[in-house]
């Protein structure tokens, strides 16, 4: 009978040690996932800034060529309208002027920053309308609920994690 008690005690000590190791490993994995997510967010921000810089550079380069075309077309159409006495020839200058103004705003103005702000506002609206938050805390909360679901109900994990309303 004593042997059974020793086995029960040893099994209890072993499982207690394994639980402690499991908790330490869970904390380590949580810390690593947090670091990975923070690094991923930083990398996404850097990529977004690089894309914006490339878009501004492209707009400035395009503006050089379009500005030259606009100037030549404006001078040519104005000279043609004066020589032939047809003011209708000045009509293409209006839409070309709008395109030129748009390109100027894109290259040297605040168009890209206004677009980014508009995009941020619309994404906030989407997150609010679908009750999804992009913060790390909410992602962590969902992650914890998934871990709890795995531990408690392994069969229902897919439903619990995908359709969690918390």
Short mmCIF file of N, CA and C in Angstrom, two decimals:
data_model
loop_
_atom_site.label_atom_id
_atom_site.label_comp_id
_atom_site.label_asym_id
_atom_site.label_seq_id
_atom_site.Cartn_x
_atom_site.Cartn_y
_atom_site.Cartn_z
N UNK A 1 0.80 -1.18 0.00
CA UNK A 1 0.00 0.00 0.00
C UNK A 1 0.85 1.25 0.00
N UNK A 2 1.96 1.15 0.63
CA UNK A 2 2.86 2.28 0.70
C UNK A 2 3.42 2.61 -0.68
N UNK A 3 3.67 1.61 -1.48
CA UNK A 3 4.18 1.81 -2.83
C UNK A 3 3.19 2.63 -3.65
N UNK A 4 1.94 2.31 -3.52
CA UNK A 4 0.93 3.07 -4.25
C UNK A 4 0.91 4.53 -3.81
N UNK A 5 1.09 4.77 -2.52
CA UNK A 5 1.13 6.15 -2.04
C UNK A 5 2.34 6.89 -2.60
N UNK A 6 3.50 6.20 -2.64
CA UNK A 6 4.70 6.84 -3.20
C UNK A 6 4.51 7.16 -4.68
N UNK A 7 3.90 6.24 -5.40
CA UNK A 7 3.67 6.47 -6.82
C UNK A 7 2.73 7.66 -7.01
N UNK A 8 1.70 7.70 -6.21
CA UNK A 8 0.76 8.81 -6.31
C UNK A 8 1.46 10.12 -5.98
N UNK A 9 2.29 10.11 -4.98
CA UNK A 9 3.02 11.33 -4.60
C UNK A 9 4.00 11.72 -5.68
N UNK A 10 4.73 10.75 -6.21
CA UNK A 10 5.70 11.08 -7.25
C UNK A 10 5.00 11.58 -8.50
N UNK A 11 3.89 10.99 -8.86
CA UNK A 11 3.13 11.44 -10.02
C UNK A 11 2.63 12.86 -9.83
N UNK A 12 2.20 13.15 -8.59
CA UNK A 12 1.71 14.49 -8.29
C UNK A 12 2.84 15.51 -8.41
N UNK A 13 4.02 15.16 -7.88
CA UNK A 13 5.18 16.07 -7.96
C UNK A 13 5.61 16.27 -9.41
N UNK A 14 5.57 15.21 -10.17
CA UNK A 14 5.96 15.29 -11.58
C UNK A 14 4.98 16.15 -12.37
N UNK A 15 3.68 15.95 -12.12
CA UNK A 15 2.70 16.75 -12.85
C UNK A 15 2.76 18.21 -12.42
N UNK A 16 3.06 18.46 -11.14
CA UNK A 16 3.19 19.84 -10.65
C UNK A 16 4.37 20.53 -11.34
N UNK A 17 5.47 19.82 -11.48
CA UNK A 17 6.66 20.35 -12.16
C UNK A 17 6.36 20.60 -13.64
N UNK A 18 5.63 19.66 -14.25
CA UNK A 18 5.29 19.83 -15.67
C UNK A 18 4.34 21.01 -15.87
N UNK A 19 3.41 21.20 -14.94
CA UNK A 19 2.50 22.35 -15.03
C UNK A 19 3.28 23.66 -14.92
N UNK A 20 4.23 23.70 -14.02
CA UNK A 20 5.04 24.91 -13.87
C UNK A 20 5.85 25.18 -15.14
N UNK A 21 6.44 24.13 -15.70
CA UNK A 21 7.18 24.28 -16.94
C UNK A 21 6.27 24.71 -18.08
N UNK A 22 5.06 24.15 -18.12
CA UNK A 22 4.10 24.51 -19.16
C UNK A 22 3.71 25.98 -19.06
N UNK A 23 3.50 26.46 -17.84
CA UNK A 23 3.15 27.87 -17.64
C UNK A 23 4.30 28.79 -18.04
N UNK A 24 5.52 28.38 -17.69
CA UNK A 24 6.69 29.18 -18.09
C UNK A 24 6.81 29.23 -19.61
N UNK A 25 6.59 28.08 -20.23
CA UNK A 25 6.67 28.03 -21.69
C UNK A 25 5.57 28.87 -22.33
N UNK A 26 4.38 28.85 -21.75
CA UNK A 26 3.28 29.67 -22.27
C UNK A 26 3.62 31.15 -22.17
N UNK A 27 4.17 31.56 -21.02
CA UNK A 27 4.56 32.96 -20.85
C UNK A 27 5.65 33.35 -21.85
N UNK A 28 6.61 32.45 -22.06
CA UNK A 28 7.67 32.71 -23.02
C UNK A 28 7.11 32.85 -24.43
N UNK A 29 6.17 31.96 -24.80
CA UNK A 29 5.56 32.04 -26.12
C UNK A 29 4.75 33.32 -26.27
N UNK A 30 4.05 33.72 -25.21
CA UNK A 30 3.28 34.95 -25.24
C UNK A 30 4.20 36.16 -25.42
N UNK A 31 5.30 36.17 -24.70
CA UNK A 31 6.27 37.26 -24.83
C UNK A 31 6.83 37.31 -26.25
N UNK A 32 7.18 36.15 -26.79
CA UNK A 32 7.71 36.11 -28.15
C UNK A 32 6.68 36.54 -29.18
N UNK A 33 5.43 36.12 -29.00
CA UNK A 33 4.40 36.52 -29.96
C UNK A 33 4.16 38.03 -29.88
N UNK A 34 4.23 38.59 -28.69
CA UNK A 34 4.06 40.04 -28.53
C UNK A 34 5.20 40.79 -29.24
N UNK A 35 6.43 40.32 -29.02
CA UNK A 35 7.57 40.95 -29.71
C UNK A 35 7.44 40.82 -31.22
N UNK A 36 7.04 39.65 -31.69
CA UNK A 36 6.88 39.43 -33.12
C UNK A 36 5.82 40.35 -33.70
N UNK A 37 4.70 40.51 -32.99
CA UNK A 37 3.63 41.36 -33.48
C UNK A 37 4.07 42.83 -33.50
N UNK A 38 4.77 43.27 -32.47
CA UNK A 38 5.26 44.64 -32.44
C UNK A 38 6.24 44.90 -33.58
N UNK A 39 7.13 43.93 -33.82
CA UNK A 39 8.08 44.07 -34.94
C UNK A 39 7.37 44.08 -36.27
N UNK A 40 6.34 43.26 -36.38
CA UNK A 40 5.57 43.22 -37.64
C UNK A 40 4.85 44.54 -37.87
N UNK A 41 4.30 45.13 -36.82
CA UNK A 41 3.63 46.43 -36.96
C UNK A 41 4.64 47.50 -37.35
N UNK A 42 5.82 47.48 -36.74
CA UNK A 42 6.86 48.44 -37.12
C UNK A 42 7.28 48.26 -38.57
N UNK A 43 7.43 47.01 -38.99
CA UNK A 43 7.83 46.75 -40.37
C UNK A 43 6.74 47.21 -41.35
N UNK A 44 5.48 46.99 -41.00
CA UNK A 44 4.39 47.44 -41.86
C UNK A 44 4.38 48.96 -41.97
N UNK A 45 4.63 49.64 -40.86
CA UNK A 45 4.69 51.10 -40.91
C UNK A 45 5.85 51.59 -41.78
N UNK A 46 7.00 50.93 -41.65
CA UNK A 46 8.14 51.30 -42.49
C UNK A 46 7.83 51.06 -43.97
N UNK A 47 7.21 49.95 -44.28
CA UNK A 47 6.86 49.66 -45.67
C UNK A 47 5.86 50.69 -46.20
N UNK A 48 4.90 51.07 -45.38
CA UNK A 48 3.91 52.08 -45.79
C UNK A 48 4.60 53.41 -46.07
N UNK A 49 5.53 53.80 -45.20
CA UNK A 49 6.27 55.05 -45.41
C UNK A 49 7.11 54.99 -46.69
N UNK A 50 7.74 53.84 -46.93
CA UNK A 50 8.53 53.69 -48.16
C UNK A 50 7.64 53.77 -49.40
N UNK A 51 6.47 53.14 -49.33
CA UNK A 51 5.56 53.20 -50.47
C UNK A 51 5.10 54.63 -50.72
N UNK A 52 4.84 55.37 -49.64
CA UNK A 52 4.43 56.76 -49.81
C UNK A 52 5.56 57.58 -50.42
N UNK A 53 6.79 57.33 -49.96
CA UNK A 53 7.94 58.05 -50.52
C UNK A 53 8.11 57.73 -52.01
N UNK A 54 7.93 56.46 -52.36
CA UNK A 54 8.03 56.08 -53.77
C UNK A 54 6.92 56.72 -54.59
N UNK A 55 5.73 56.81 -54.03
CA UNK A 55 4.62 57.42 -54.75
C UNK A 55 4.86 58.92 -54.96
N UNK A 56 5.39 59.58 -53.95
CA UNK A 56 5.70 61.00 -54.09
C UNK A 56 6.80 61.20 -55.13
N UNK A 57 7.83 60.36 -55.09
CA UNK A 57 8.90 60.46 -56.09
C UNK A 57 8.37 60.23 -57.50
N UNK A 58 7.49 59.23 -57.65
CA UNK A 58 6.91 58.96 -58.96
C UNK A 58 6.07 60.15 -59.42
N UNK A 59 5.29 60.74 -58.52
CA UNK A 59 4.46 61.89 -58.88
C UNK A 59 5.31 63.07 -59.32
N UNK A 60 6.42 63.29 -58.64
CA UNK A 60 7.30 64.40 -59.01
C UNK A 60 7.95 64.17 -60.37
N UNK A 61 8.33 62.93 -60.61
CA UNK A 61 8.93 62.62 -61.92
C UNK A 61 7.89 62.76 -63.03
N UNK A 62 6.67 62.26 -62.80
CA UNK A 62 5.61 62.38 -63.78
C UNK A 62 5.26 63.85 -64.01
N UNK A 63 5.30 64.63 -62.94
CA UNK A 63 4.96 66.05 -63.06
C UNK A 63 5.93 66.79 -63.99
N UNK A 64 7.18 66.40 -63.98
CA UNK A 64 8.15 67.03 -64.89
C UNK A 64 7.71 66.84 -66.35
N UNK A 65 7.39 65.61 -66.69
CA UNK A 65 6.99 65.32 -68.08
C UNK A 65 5.63 65.93 -68.41
N UNK A 66 4.67 65.79 -67.49
CA UNK A 66 3.35 66.33 -67.76
C UNK A 66 3.38 67.85 -67.77
N UNK A 67 4.19 68.45 -66.92
CA UNK A 67 4.33 69.91 -66.90
C UNK A 67 4.87 70.42 -68.22
N UNK A 68 5.86 69.71 -68.77
CA UNK A 68 6.41 70.09 -70.07
C UNK A 68 5.33 69.97 -71.16
N UNK A 69 4.61 68.85 -71.15
CA UNK A 69 3.54 68.67 -72.12
C UNK A 69 2.47 69.75 -71.96
N UNK A 70 2.06 70.05 -70.73
CA UNK A 70 1.02 71.04 -70.48
C UNK A 70 1.45 72.42 -70.96
N UNK A 71 2.71 72.77 -70.68
CA UNK A 71 3.22 74.07 -71.12
C UNK A 71 3.23 74.16 -72.63
N UNK A 72 3.75 73.11 -73.29
CA UNK A 72 3.81 73.12 -74.76
C UNK A 72 2.40 73.15 -75.36
N UNK A 73 1.48 72.37 -74.79
CA UNK A 73 0.12 72.34 -75.31
C UNK A 73 -0.57 73.68 -75.10
N UNK A 74 -0.37 74.29 -73.93
CA UNK A 74 -0.99 75.59 -73.65
C UNK A 74 -0.48 76.66 -74.60
N UNK A 75 0.84 76.68 -74.79
CA UNK A 75 1.42 77.67 -75.71
C UNK A 75 0.93 77.41 -77.13
N UNK A 76 0.97 76.16 -77.56
CA UNK A 76 0.54 75.82 -78.91
C UNK A 76 -0.94 76.13 -79.16
N UNK A 77 -1.78 75.75 -78.20
CA UNK A 77 -3.22 76.01 -78.36
C UNK A 77 -3.53 77.51 -78.31
N UNK A 78 -2.81 78.23 -77.48
CA UNK A 78 -3.04 79.68 -77.40
C UNK A 78 -2.62 80.36 -78.70
N UNK A 79 -1.46 79.99 -79.21
CA UNK A 79 -1.00 80.56 -80.48
C UNK A 79 -1.97 80.20 -81.61
N UNK A 80 -2.41 78.94 -81.63
CA UNK A 80 -3.36 78.51 -82.67
C UNK A 80 -4.69 79.22 -82.55
N UNK A 81 -5.15 79.45 -81.34
CA UNK A 81 -6.43 80.15 -81.14
C UNK A 81 -6.33 81.61 -81.58
N UNK A 82 -5.17 82.23 -81.33
CA UNK A 82 -4.99 83.63 -81.74
C UNK A 82 -4.86 83.74 -83.25
N UNK A 83 -4.06 82.85 -83.86
CA UNK A 83 -3.85 82.91 -85.30
C UNK A 83 -5.14 82.62 -86.07
N UNK A 84 -5.87 81.62 -85.67
CA UNK A 84 -7.08 81.22 -86.40
C UNK A 84 -8.34 81.91 -85.89
N UNK A 85 -8.17 82.64 -84.81
CA UNK A 85 -9.29 83.37 -84.20
C UNK A 85 -10.44 82.42 -83.83
N UNK A 86 -10.05 81.30 -83.23
CA UNK A 86 -11.02 80.31 -82.76
C UNK A 86 -10.76 80.05 -81.27
N UNK A 87 -11.54 80.65 -80.39
CA UNK A 87 -11.33 80.43 -78.95
C UNK A 87 -11.67 79.01 -78.49
N UNK A 88 -12.32 78.24 -79.36
CA UNK A 88 -12.65 76.85 -79.02
C UNK A 88 -11.37 76.04 -78.82
N UNK A 89 -10.29 76.43 -79.47
CA UNK A 89 -9.02 75.70 -79.33
C UNK A 89 -8.45 75.79 -77.91
N UNK A 90 -8.95 76.73 -77.11
CA UNK A 90 -8.48 76.85 -75.73
C UNK A 90 -9.19 75.88 -74.77
N UNK A 91 -10.22 75.21 -75.24
CA UNK A 91 -11.02 74.31 -74.40
C UNK A 91 -10.21 73.17 -73.77
N UNK A 92 -9.28 72.52 -74.47
CA UNK A 92 -8.53 71.43 -73.82
C UNK A 92 -7.64 71.89 -72.68
N UNK A 93 -7.39 73.19 -72.59
CA UNK A 93 -6.52 73.67 -71.51
C UNK A 93 -7.21 73.48 -70.15
N UNK A 94 -8.53 73.58 -70.11
CA UNK A 94 -9.25 73.46 -68.83
C UNK A 94 -9.08 72.08 -68.20
N UNK A 95 -9.41 70.96 -68.89
CA UNK A 95 -9.20 69.66 -68.24
C UNK A 95 -7.73 69.35 -67.99
N UNK A 96 -6.86 69.79 -68.91
CA UNK A 96 -5.43 69.59 -68.68
C UNK A 96 -4.96 70.36 -67.46
N UNK A 97 -5.55 71.52 -67.25
CA UNK A 97 -5.21 72.32 -66.06
C UNK A 97 -5.61 71.61 -64.78
N UNK A 98 -6.78 70.96 -64.78
CA UNK A 98 -7.19 70.21 -63.60
C UNK A 98 -6.25 69.03 -63.33
N UNK A 99 -5.86 68.36 -64.39
CA UNK A 99 -4.92 67.25 -64.23
C UNK A 99 -3.58 67.76 -63.70
N UNK A 100 -3.13 68.88 -64.24
CA UNK A 100 -1.87 69.46 -63.79
C UNK A 100 -1.96 69.86 -62.32
N UNK A 101 -3.08 70.47 -61.91
CA UNK A 101 -3.26 70.87 -60.51
C UNK A 101 -3.27 69.64 -59.60
N UNK A 102 -3.92 68.57 -60.03
CA UNK A 102 -3.94 67.33 -59.25
C UNK A 102 -2.54 66.77 -59.08
N UNK A 103 -1.77 66.76 -60.17
CA UNK A 103 -0.41 66.24 -60.11
C UNK A 103 0.48 67.12 -59.23
N UNK A 104 0.28 68.42 -59.29
CA UNK A 104 1.04 69.33 -58.42
C UNK A 104 0.73 69.04 -56.95
N UNK A 105 -0.54 68.85 -56.65
CA UNK A 105 -0.94 68.55 -55.27
C UNK A 105 -0.37 67.21 -54.83
N UNK A 106 -0.37 66.25 -55.74
CA UNK A 106 0.16 64.93 -55.41
C UNK A 106 1.67 64.97 -55.19
N UNK A 107 2.38 65.75 -56.00
CA UNK A 107 3.84 65.77 -55.92
C UNK A 107 4.37 66.69 -54.82
N UNK A 108 3.78 67.86 -54.68
CA UNK A 108 4.34 68.84 -53.75
C UNK A 108 3.34 69.30 -52.70
N UNK A 109 2.12 68.84 -52.76
CA UNK A 109 1.11 69.26 -51.80
C UNK A 109 0.89 68.23 -50.72
N UNK A 110 -0.30 68.22 -50.20
CA UNK A 110 -0.62 67.34 -49.08
C UNK A 110 -1.62 66.25 -49.47
N UNK A 111 -1.75 65.96 -50.73
CA UNK A 111 -2.75 64.98 -51.19
C UNK A 111 -2.55 63.62 -50.55
N UNK A 112 -1.32 63.13 -50.53
CA UNK A 112 -1.07 61.78 -50.02
C UNK A 112 -1.38 61.71 -48.53
N UNK A 113 -1.05 62.77 -47.79
CA UNK A 113 -1.34 62.76 -46.36
C UNK A 113 -2.84 62.86 -46.10
N UNK A 114 -3.54 63.63 -46.94
CA UNK A 114 -5.01 63.69 -46.80
C UNK A 114 -5.63 62.35 -47.14
N UNK A 115 -5.10 61.67 -48.15
CA UNK A 115 -5.61 60.35 -48.51
C UNK A 115 -5.36 59.37 -47.37
N UNK A 116 -4.19 59.44 -46.75
CA UNK A 116 -3.87 58.54 -45.65
C UNK A 116 -4.81 58.79 -44.47
N UNK A 117 -5.09 60.06 -44.17
CA UNK A 117 -6.01 60.36 -43.08
C UNK A 117 -7.41 59.86 -43.40
N UNK A 118 -7.85 60.04 -44.63
CA UNK A 118 -9.16 59.53 -45.04
C UNK A 118 -9.22 58.03 -44.94
N UNK A 119 -8.14 57.36 -45.33
CA UNK A 119 -8.08 55.90 -45.25
C UNK A 119 -8.12 55.45 -43.80
N UNK A 120 -7.42 56.16 -42.93
CA UNK A 120 -7.42 55.81 -41.51
C UNK A 120 -8.81 55.96 -40.93
N UNK A 121 -9.51 57.03 -41.29
CA UNK A 121 -10.87 57.23 -40.77
C UNK A 121 -11.81 56.15 -41.28
N UNK A 122 -11.69 55.78 -42.55
CA UNK A 122 -12.58 54.75 -43.07
C UNK A 122 -12.27 53.39 -42.46
N UNK A 123 -10.99 53.09 -42.21
CA UNK A 123 -10.67 51.81 -41.58
C UNK A 123 -11.15 51.78 -40.14
N UNK A 124 -11.10 52.92 -39.45
CA UNK A 124 -11.66 52.96 -38.09
C UNK A 124 -13.15 52.69 -38.13
N UNK A 125 -13.83 53.25 -39.13
CA UNK A 125 -15.26 53.01 -39.27
C UNK A 125 -15.52 51.53 -39.51
N UNK A 126 -14.73 50.90 -40.37
CA UNK A 126 -14.92 49.48 -40.64
C UNK A 126 -14.68 48.66 -39.39
N UNK A 127 -13.62 49.00 -38.63
CA UNK A 127 -13.35 48.26 -37.41
C UNK A 127 -14.49 48.42 -36.41
N UNK A 128 -15.03 49.64 -36.30
CA UNK A 128 -16.12 49.86 -35.36
C UNK A 128 -17.39 49.17 -35.82
N UNK A 129 -17.65 49.20 -37.13
CA UNK A 129 -18.90 48.62 -37.61
C UNK A 129 -18.89 47.10 -37.50
N UNK A 130 -17.72 46.49 -37.56
CA UNK A 130 -17.64 45.03 -37.44
C UNK A 130 -17.18 44.60 -36.05
N UNK A 131 -17.08 45.56 -35.14
CA UNK A 131 -16.65 45.31 -33.76
C UNK A 131 -15.31 44.62 -33.72
N UNK A 132 -14.39 45.08 -34.56
CA UNK A 132 -13.03 44.54 -34.60
C UNK A 132 -12.09 45.67 -34.24
N UNK A 133 -11.18 45.41 -33.35
CA UNK A 133 -10.21 46.43 -32.96
C UNK A 133 -8.83 45.99 -33.43
N UNK A 134 -8.04 46.94 -33.86
CA UNK A 134 -6.72 46.62 -34.40
C UNK A 134 -5.65 46.73 -33.34
N UNK A 135 -5.99 47.00 -32.10
CA UNK A 135 -4.99 47.18 -31.07
C UNK A 135 -4.39 45.85 -30.64
N UNK A 136 -3.20 45.94 -30.09
CA UNK A 136 -2.53 44.73 -29.64
C UNK A 136 -3.29 44.10 -28.48
N UNK A 137 -3.84 44.94 -27.61
CA UNK A 137 -4.54 44.42 -26.44
C UNK A 137 -5.73 43.55 -26.85
N UNK A 138 -6.48 43.99 -27.85
CA UNK A 138 -7.63 43.20 -28.28
C UNK A 138 -7.18 41.92 -28.97
N UNK A 139 -6.11 41.99 -29.74
CA UNK A 139 -5.59 40.77 -30.38
C UNK A 139 -5.13 39.79 -29.31
N UNK A 140 -4.49 40.33 -28.27
CA UNK A 140 -4.01 39.48 -27.19
C UNK A 140 -5.19 38.84 -26.46
N UNK A 141 -6.26 39.59 -26.28
CA UNK A 141 -7.46 39.06 -25.62
C UNK A 141 -8.05 37.91 -26.42
N UNK A 142 -8.12 38.07 -27.73
CA UNK A 142 -8.63 37.01 -28.60
C UNK A 142 -7.70 35.80 -28.54
N UNK A 143 -6.39 36.06 -28.54
CA UNK A 143 -5.41 34.98 -28.47
C UNK A 143 -5.58 34.20 -27.16
N UNK A 144 -5.78 34.93 -26.05
CA UNK A 144 -5.97 34.26 -24.76
C UNK A 144 -7.25 33.43 -24.75
N UNK A 145 -8.32 33.98 -25.35
CA UNK A 145 -9.57 33.22 -25.38
C UNK A 145 -9.40 31.95 -26.23
N UNK A 146 -8.59 32.02 -27.28
CA UNK A 146 -8.33 30.83 -28.09
C UNK A 146 -7.53 29.80 -27.29
N UNK A 147 -6.55 30.26 -26.51
CA UNK A 147 -5.79 29.33 -25.68
C UNK A 147 -6.69 28.66 -24.65
N UNK A 148 -7.58 29.45 -24.05
CA UNK A 148 -8.52 28.89 -23.09
C UNK A 148 -9.43 27.88 -23.76
N UNK A 149 -9.88 28.20 -24.96
CA UNK A 149 -10.76 27.29 -25.67
C UNK A 149 -10.05 25.99 -26.02
N UNK A 150 -8.79 26.08 -26.40
CA UNK A 150 -8.01 24.87 -26.71
C UNK A 150 -7.91 24.00 -25.46
N UNK A 151 -7.63 24.66 -24.33
CA UNK A 151 -7.44 23.91 -23.10
C UNK A 151 -8.75 23.27 -22.62
N UNK A 152 -9.85 24.00 -22.75
CA UNK A 152 -11.13 23.52 -22.21
C UNK A 152 -11.90 22.65 -23.19
N UNK A 153 -12.01 23.08 -24.44
CA UNK A 153 -12.83 22.38 -25.42
C UNK A 153 -12.10 22.26 -26.75
N UNK A 154 -11.23 21.29 -26.91
CA UNK A 154 -10.45 21.19 -28.15
C UNK A 154 -11.30 20.98 -29.40
N UNK A 155 -12.50 20.41 -29.28
CA UNK A 155 -13.32 20.15 -30.46
C UNK A 155 -13.95 21.43 -30.99
N UNK A 156 -14.25 22.38 -30.12
CA UNK A 156 -14.95 23.61 -30.52
C UNK A 156 -13.99 24.77 -30.77
N UNK A 157 -12.72 24.51 -30.88
CA UNK A 157 -11.73 25.59 -30.99
C UNK A 157 -11.93 26.44 -32.23
N UNK A 158 -12.25 25.83 -33.35
CA UNK A 158 -12.38 26.59 -34.58
C UNK A 158 -13.51 27.61 -34.46
N UNK A 159 -14.64 27.19 -33.95
CA UNK A 159 -15.76 28.12 -33.78
C UNK A 159 -15.43 29.18 -32.75
N UNK A 160 -14.85 28.81 -31.66
CA UNK A 160 -14.58 29.75 -30.57
C UNK A 160 -13.63 30.85 -31.03
N UNK A 161 -12.56 30.48 -31.72
CA UNK A 161 -11.56 31.46 -32.11
C UNK A 161 -12.01 32.32 -33.28
N UNK A 162 -12.73 31.73 -34.22
CA UNK A 162 -13.12 32.50 -35.40
C UNK A 162 -14.30 33.41 -35.14
N UNK A 163 -15.20 33.00 -34.26
CA UNK A 163 -16.41 33.77 -34.06
C UNK A 163 -16.50 34.37 -32.67
N UNK A 164 -15.36 34.65 -32.08
CA UNK A 164 -15.33 35.22 -30.74
C UNK A 164 -15.82 36.66 -30.79
N UNK A 165 -16.83 37.00 -30.01
CA UNK A 165 -17.41 38.34 -30.01
C UNK A 165 -16.76 39.25 -28.98
N UNK A 166 -15.79 38.77 -28.22
CA UNK A 166 -15.18 39.60 -27.16
C UNK A 166 -14.22 40.60 -27.71
#
